[in-house]
Short mmCIF file of C-alpha atoms and ligand atoms in Angstrom, two decimals:
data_model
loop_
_atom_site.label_atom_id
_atom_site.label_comp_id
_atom_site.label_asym_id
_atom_site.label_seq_id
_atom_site.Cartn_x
_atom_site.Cartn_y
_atom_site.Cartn_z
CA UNK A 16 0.00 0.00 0.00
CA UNK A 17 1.11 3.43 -0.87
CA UNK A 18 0.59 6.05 1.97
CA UNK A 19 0.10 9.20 -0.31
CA UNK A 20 1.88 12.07 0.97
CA UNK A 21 -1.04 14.69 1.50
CA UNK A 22 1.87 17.22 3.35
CA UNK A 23 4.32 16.92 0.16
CA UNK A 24 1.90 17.07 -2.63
CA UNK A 25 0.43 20.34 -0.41
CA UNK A 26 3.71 21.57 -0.12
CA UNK A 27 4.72 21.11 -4.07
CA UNK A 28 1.25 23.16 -5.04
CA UNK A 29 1.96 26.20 -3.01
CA UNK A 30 5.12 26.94 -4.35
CA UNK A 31 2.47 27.27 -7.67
CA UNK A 32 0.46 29.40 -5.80
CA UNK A 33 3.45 31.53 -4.23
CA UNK A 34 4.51 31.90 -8.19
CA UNK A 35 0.99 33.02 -9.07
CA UNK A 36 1.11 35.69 -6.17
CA UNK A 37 4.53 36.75 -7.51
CA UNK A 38 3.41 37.03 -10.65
CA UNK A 39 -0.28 38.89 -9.68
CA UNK A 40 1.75 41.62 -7.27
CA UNK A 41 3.85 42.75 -10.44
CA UNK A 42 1.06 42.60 -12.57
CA UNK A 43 -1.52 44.75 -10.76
CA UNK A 44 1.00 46.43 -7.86
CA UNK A 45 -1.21 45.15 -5.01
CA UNK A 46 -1.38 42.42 -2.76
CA UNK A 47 -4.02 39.72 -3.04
CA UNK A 48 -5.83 39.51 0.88
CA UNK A 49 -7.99 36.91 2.46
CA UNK A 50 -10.21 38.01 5.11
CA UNK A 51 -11.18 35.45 7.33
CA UNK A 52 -13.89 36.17 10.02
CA UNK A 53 -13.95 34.05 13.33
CA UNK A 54 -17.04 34.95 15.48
CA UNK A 55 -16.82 32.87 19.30
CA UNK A 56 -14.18 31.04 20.82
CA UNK A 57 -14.36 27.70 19.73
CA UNK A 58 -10.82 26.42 20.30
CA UNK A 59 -10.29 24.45 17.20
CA UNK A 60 -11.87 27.11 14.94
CA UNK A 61 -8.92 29.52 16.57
CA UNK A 62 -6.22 26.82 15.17
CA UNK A 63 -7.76 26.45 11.91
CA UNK A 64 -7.46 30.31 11.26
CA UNK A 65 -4.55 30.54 12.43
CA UNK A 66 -2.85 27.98 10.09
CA UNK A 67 -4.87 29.79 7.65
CA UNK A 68 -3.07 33.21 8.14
CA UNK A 69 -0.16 31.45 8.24
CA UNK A 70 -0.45 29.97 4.64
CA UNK A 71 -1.50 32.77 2.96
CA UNK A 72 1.41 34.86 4.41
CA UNK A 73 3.82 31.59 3.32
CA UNK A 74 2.35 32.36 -0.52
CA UNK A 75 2.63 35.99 -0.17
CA UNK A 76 -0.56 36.97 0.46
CA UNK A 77 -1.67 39.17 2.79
CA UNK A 78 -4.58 37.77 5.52
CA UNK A 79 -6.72 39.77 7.95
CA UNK A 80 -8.51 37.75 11.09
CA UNK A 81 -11.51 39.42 12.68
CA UNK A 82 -12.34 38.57 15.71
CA UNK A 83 -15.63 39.00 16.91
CA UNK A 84 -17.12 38.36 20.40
CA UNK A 85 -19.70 34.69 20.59
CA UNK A 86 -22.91 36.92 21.45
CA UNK A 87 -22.24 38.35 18.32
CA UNK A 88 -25.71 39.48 16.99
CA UNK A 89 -26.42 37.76 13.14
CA UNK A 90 -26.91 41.90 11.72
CA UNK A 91 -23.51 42.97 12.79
CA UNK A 92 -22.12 40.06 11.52
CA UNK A 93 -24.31 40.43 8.16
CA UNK A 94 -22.90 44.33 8.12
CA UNK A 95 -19.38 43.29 8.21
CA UNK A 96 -19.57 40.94 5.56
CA UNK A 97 -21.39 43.66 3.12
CA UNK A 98 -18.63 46.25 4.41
CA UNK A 99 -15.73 43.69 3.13
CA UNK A 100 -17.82 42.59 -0.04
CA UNK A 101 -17.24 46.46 -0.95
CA UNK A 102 -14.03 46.85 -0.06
CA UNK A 103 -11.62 46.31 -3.32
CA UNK A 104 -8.65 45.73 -1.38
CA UNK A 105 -10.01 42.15 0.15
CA UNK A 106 -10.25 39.17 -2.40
CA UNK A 107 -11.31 36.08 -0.89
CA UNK A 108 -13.77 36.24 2.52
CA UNK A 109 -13.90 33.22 4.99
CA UNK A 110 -16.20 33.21 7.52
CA UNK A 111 -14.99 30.28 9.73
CA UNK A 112 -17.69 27.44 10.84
CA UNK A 113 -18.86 26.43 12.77
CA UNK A 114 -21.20 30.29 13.79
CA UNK A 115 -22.35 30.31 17.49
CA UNK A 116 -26.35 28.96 17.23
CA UNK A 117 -27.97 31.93 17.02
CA UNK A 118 -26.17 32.77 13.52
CA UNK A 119 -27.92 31.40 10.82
CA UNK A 120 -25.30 29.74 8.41
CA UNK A 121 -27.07 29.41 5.71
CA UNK A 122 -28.21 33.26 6.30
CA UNK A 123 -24.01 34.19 6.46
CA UNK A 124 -22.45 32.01 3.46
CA UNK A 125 -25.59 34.01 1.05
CA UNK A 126 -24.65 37.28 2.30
CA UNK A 127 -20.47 36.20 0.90
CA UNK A 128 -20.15 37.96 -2.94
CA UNK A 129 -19.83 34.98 -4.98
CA UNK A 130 -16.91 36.74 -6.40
CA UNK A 131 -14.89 36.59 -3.36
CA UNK A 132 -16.73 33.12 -1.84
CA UNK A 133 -13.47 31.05 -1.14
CA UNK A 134 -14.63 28.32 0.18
CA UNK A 135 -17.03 27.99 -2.64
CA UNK A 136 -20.30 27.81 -0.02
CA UNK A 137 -22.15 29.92 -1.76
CA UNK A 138 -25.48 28.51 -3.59
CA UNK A 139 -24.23 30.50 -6.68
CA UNK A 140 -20.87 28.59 -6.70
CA UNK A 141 -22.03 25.51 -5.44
CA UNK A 142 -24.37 25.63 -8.25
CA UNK A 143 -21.73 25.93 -11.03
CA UNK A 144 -20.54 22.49 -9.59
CA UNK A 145 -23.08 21.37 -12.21
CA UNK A 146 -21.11 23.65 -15.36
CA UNK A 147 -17.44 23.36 -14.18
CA UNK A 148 -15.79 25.12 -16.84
CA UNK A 149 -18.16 28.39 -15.53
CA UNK A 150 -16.72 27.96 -11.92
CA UNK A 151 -14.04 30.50 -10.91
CA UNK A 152 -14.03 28.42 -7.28
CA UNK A 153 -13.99 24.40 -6.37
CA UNK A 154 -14.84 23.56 -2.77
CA UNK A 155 -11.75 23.05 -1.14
CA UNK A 156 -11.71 19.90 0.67
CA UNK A 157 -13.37 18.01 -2.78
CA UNK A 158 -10.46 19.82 -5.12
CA UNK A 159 -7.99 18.68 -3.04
CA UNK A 160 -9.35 15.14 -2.88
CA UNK A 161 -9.13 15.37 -7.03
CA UNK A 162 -5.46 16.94 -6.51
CA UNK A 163 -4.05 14.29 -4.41
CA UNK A 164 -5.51 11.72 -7.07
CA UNK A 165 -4.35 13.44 -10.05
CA UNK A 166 -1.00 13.47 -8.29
CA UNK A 167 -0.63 9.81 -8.18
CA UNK A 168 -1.85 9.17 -11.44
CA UNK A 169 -4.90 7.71 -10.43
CA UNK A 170 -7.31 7.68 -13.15
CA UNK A 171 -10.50 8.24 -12.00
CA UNK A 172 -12.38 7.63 -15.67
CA UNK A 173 -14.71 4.36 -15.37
CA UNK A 174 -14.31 3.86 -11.72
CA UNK A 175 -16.49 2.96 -9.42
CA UNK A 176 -16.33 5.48 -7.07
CA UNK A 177 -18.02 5.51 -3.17
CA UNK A 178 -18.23 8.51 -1.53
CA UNK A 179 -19.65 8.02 2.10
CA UNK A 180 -21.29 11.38 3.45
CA UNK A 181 -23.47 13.92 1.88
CA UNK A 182 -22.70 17.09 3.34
CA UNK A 183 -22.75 20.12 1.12
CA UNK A 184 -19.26 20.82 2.38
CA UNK A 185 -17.55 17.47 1.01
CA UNK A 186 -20.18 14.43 -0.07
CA UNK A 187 -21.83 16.41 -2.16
CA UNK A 188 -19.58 18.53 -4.01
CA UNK A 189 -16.95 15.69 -3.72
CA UNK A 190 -19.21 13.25 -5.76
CA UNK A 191 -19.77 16.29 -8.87
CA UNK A 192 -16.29 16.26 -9.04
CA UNK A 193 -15.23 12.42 -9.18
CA UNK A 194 -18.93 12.46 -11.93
CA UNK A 195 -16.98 15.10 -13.92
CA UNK A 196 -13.88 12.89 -14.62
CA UNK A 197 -16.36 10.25 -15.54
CA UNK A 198 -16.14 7.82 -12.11
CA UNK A 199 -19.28 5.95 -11.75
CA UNK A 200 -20.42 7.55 -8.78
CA UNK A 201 -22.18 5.94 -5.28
CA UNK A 202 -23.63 8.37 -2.49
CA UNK A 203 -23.93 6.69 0.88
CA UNK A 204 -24.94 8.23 3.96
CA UNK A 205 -26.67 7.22 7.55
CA UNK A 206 -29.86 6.28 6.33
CA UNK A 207 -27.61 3.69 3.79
CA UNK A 208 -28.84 -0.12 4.36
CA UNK A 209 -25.80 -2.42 4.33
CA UNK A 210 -23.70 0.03 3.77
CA UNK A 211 -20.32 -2.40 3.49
CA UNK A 212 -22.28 -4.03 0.38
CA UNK A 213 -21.26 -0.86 -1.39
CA UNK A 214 -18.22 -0.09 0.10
CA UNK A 215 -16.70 -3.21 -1.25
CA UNK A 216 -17.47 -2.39 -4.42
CA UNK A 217 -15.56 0.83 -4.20
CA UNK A 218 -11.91 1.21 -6.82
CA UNK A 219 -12.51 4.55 -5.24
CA UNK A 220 -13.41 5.12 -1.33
CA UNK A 221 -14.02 8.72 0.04
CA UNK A 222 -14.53 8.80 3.75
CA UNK A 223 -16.45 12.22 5.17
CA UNK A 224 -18.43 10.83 8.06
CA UNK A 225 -16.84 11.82 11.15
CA UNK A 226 -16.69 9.18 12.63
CA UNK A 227 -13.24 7.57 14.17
CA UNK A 228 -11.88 4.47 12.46
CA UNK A 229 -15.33 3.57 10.88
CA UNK A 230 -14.39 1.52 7.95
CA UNK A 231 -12.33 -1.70 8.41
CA UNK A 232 -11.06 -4.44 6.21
CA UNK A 233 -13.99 -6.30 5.30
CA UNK A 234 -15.43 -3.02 4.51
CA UNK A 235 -12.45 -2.38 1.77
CA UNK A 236 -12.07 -3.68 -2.09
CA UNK A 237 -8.61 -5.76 -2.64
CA UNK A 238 -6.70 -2.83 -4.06
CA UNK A 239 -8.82 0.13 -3.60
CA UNK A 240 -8.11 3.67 -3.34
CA UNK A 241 -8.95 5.41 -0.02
CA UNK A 242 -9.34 8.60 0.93
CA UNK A 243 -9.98 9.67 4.09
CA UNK A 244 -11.21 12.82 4.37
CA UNK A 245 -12.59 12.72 8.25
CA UNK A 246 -10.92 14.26 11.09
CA UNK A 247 -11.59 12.51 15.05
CA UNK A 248 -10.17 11.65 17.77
CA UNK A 249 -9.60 8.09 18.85
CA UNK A 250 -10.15 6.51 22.46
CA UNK A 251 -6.64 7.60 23.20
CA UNK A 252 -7.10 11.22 22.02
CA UNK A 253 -4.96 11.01 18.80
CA UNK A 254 -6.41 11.87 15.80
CA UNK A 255 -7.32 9.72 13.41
CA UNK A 256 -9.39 9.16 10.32
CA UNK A 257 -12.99 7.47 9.18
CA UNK A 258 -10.83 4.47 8.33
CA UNK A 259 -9.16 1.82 10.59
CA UNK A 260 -5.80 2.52 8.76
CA UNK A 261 -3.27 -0.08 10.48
CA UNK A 262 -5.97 -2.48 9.66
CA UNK A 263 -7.15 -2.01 6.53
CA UNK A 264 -3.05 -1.77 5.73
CA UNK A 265 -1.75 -3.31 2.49
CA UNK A 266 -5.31 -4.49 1.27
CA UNK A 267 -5.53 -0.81 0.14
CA UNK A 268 -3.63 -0.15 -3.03
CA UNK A 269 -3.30 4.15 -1.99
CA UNK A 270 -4.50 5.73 1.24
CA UNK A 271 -4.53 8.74 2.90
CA UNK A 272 -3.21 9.23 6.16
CA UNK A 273 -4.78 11.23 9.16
CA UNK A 274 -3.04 13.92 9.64
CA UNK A 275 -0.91 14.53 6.73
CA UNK A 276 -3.69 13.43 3.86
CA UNK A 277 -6.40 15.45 3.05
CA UNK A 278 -6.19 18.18 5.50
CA UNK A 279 -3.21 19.44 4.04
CA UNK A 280 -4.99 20.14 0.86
CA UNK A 281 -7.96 21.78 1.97
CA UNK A 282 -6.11 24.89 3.17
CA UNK A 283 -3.54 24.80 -0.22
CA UNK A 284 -6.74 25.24 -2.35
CA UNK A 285 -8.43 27.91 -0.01
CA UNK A 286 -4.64 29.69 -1.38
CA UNK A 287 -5.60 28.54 -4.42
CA UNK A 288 -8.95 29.95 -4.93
CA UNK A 289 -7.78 33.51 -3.33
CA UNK A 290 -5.39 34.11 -6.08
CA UNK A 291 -7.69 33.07 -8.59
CA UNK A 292 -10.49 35.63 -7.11
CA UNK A 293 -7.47 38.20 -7.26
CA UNK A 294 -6.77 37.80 -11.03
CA UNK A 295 -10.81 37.55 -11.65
CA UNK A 296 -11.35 40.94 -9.60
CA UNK A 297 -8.49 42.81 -11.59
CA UNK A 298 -9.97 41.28 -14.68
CA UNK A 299 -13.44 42.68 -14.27
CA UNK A 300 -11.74 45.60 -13.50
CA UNK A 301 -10.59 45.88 -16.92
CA UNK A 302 -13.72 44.50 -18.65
CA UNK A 303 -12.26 41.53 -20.45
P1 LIG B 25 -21.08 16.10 8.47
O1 LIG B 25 -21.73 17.31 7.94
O2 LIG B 25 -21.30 15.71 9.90
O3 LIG B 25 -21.51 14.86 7.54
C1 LIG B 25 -21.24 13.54 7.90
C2 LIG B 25 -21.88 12.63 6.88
O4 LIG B 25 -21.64 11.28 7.29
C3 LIG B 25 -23.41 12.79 6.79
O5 LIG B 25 -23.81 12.85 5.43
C4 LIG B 25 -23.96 11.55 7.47
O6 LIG B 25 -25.17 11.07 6.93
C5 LIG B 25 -22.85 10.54 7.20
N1 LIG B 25 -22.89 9.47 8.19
C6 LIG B 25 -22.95 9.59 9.55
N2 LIG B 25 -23.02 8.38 10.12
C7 LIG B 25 -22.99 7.48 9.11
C8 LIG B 25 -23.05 6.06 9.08
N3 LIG B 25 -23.15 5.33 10.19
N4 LIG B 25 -23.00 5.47 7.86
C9 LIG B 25 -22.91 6.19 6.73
N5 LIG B 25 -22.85 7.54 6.71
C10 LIG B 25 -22.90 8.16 7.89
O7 LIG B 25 -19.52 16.14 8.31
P2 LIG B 25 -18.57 16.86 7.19
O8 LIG B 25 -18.51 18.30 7.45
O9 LIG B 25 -18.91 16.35 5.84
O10 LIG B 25 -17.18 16.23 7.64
C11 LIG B 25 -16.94 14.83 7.65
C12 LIG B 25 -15.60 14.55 8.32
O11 LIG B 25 -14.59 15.17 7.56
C13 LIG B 25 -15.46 15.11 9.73
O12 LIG B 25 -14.64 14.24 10.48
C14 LIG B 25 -14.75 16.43 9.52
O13 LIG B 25 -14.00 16.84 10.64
C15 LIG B 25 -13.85 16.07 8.37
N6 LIG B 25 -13.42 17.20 7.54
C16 LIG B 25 -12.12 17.26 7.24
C17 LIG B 25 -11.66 18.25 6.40
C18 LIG B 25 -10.21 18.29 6.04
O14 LIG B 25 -9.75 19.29 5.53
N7 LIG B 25 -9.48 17.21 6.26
C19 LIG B 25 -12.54 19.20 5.87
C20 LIG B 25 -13.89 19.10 6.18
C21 LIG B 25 -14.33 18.07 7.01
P3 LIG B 25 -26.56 11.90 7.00
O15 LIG B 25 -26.46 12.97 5.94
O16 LIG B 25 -27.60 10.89 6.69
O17 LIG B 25 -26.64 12.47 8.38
#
């Protein structure tokens, strides 16, 4: 089994991105910026936006974090994100999940511009999942998935693919993508009966369920392809993945480790998608 290197391939695609900054700053004399607004204090939120900043400085970019208290009301919140929709200087806004409960999420990811929706949440965006060559954005966690296969030379074409969760962050948008390079393409979810039937079946298995070490073995094709997109804790308080990696082991042909698979990725296309709203701002700009 091949563990595939989720940190390396990461690594190898934002030197891209870095080059693309380079190449935007001399082009238009201004910095590309990612705001990223973080409303509460939900510990692991803080780390994720702070890796965030981190990244985006890395590539070159420049990346303001607002802070703003957990009571929070959902107006204020709504202002802000109009105030930075109009504000030319900011590219890409992030409003990190999850809100405190009295935010309506749905309410918050409409009120993003689709031209600076980053993560892609955006009904408008998520939409153009259906016409990808419209799409400016690709969810992040999904395009990564497709990087880290395209990487390895895993040819999705004619593959029976199993993606197990539906969310609109990652099942969903994740099985578009693996239907637009022509995998034949399995949803699964909690309501799934016999859910292993179709998991063995899988070339292809993408794990978003959340839940620690969920898929074992006899749940696994000879050979197959696993990705593991989840992100848990195990009873010892490491994290782990969806899948029972040590022992599923060599039965896989490829897997993902967790850390250092997927997560990786998701923040390298977040960079990704802020340079590309950069050059699609400064494009408008000039009409073409
Ligand atoms: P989510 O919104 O909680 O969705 C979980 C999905 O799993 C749901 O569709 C649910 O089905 C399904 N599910 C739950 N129990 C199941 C079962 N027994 N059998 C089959 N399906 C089951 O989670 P998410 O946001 O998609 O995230 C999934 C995992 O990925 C989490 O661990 C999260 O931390 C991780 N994640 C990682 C990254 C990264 O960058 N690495 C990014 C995003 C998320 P129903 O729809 O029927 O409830």
């Amino acid at each position: 089994m091949k563990i595939i290197d989720g940190k390396a391939i990461a690594a190898e695609h934002r030197e891209g991105t870095a080059k693309r900054v380079a190449e935007f700053v001399s082009k238009y004399g201004r910095t590309p910026k990612l705001t990223v607004i973080k409303v509460g204090n939900d510990p692991a939120s803080a780390v994720y936006v702070r890796n965030k900043k981190i990244a985006c400085e890395a590539a070159g970019m420049l990346s303001d974090v607002i802070e703003m208290p957990e009571e929070t009301a959902e107006s204020t919140l709504l202002s802000k994100i109009a105030e930075l929709n109009g504000d030319a200087s900011v590219d890409g806004i992030l409003v990190q999940l999850p809100l405190p409960r009295h935010i309506s999420e749905r309410a918050v990811i409409k009120a993003i511009s689709p031209s600076k929706d980053v993560d892609c949440f955006h009904p408008q965006n998520a939409g153009l999942l259906f016409n990808l060559d419209e799409a400016t954005f690709l969810p992040c966690t999904p395009a990564g998935v497709m990087e880290l296969l395209r990487h390895e030379g895993i040819d999705v074409c004619g593959k029976n693919a199993v993606v197990v969760g539906r969310s609109n962050i990652v099942g969903k948008p994740m099985a578009l993508l693996l239907l637009a390079e022509n995998a034949t393409v399995t949803v699964c979810h909690s309501r799934t009966k016999n859910l292993a039937e179709y998991t063995r079946n899988a070339d292809i298995l993408v794990l978003a369920v959340g839940k620690a070490k969920f898929v074992t073995a006899d749940m696994v094709k000879d050979g197959a392809v696993i990705i593991d997109v989840g992100m848990n804790r195990d009873e010892n308080g490491k994290l782990c993945g969806d899948a029972d990696f040590a022992d599923i082991g060599d039965k896989a042909s490829y897997m993902t480790p967790v850390p250092g698979g997927v997560g990786p990725m998701t923040i390298t296309m977040l960079l990704a998608n802020t340079i590309s709203a950069a050059f699609a701002a400064e494009e408008r700009k000039i009409g073409k």
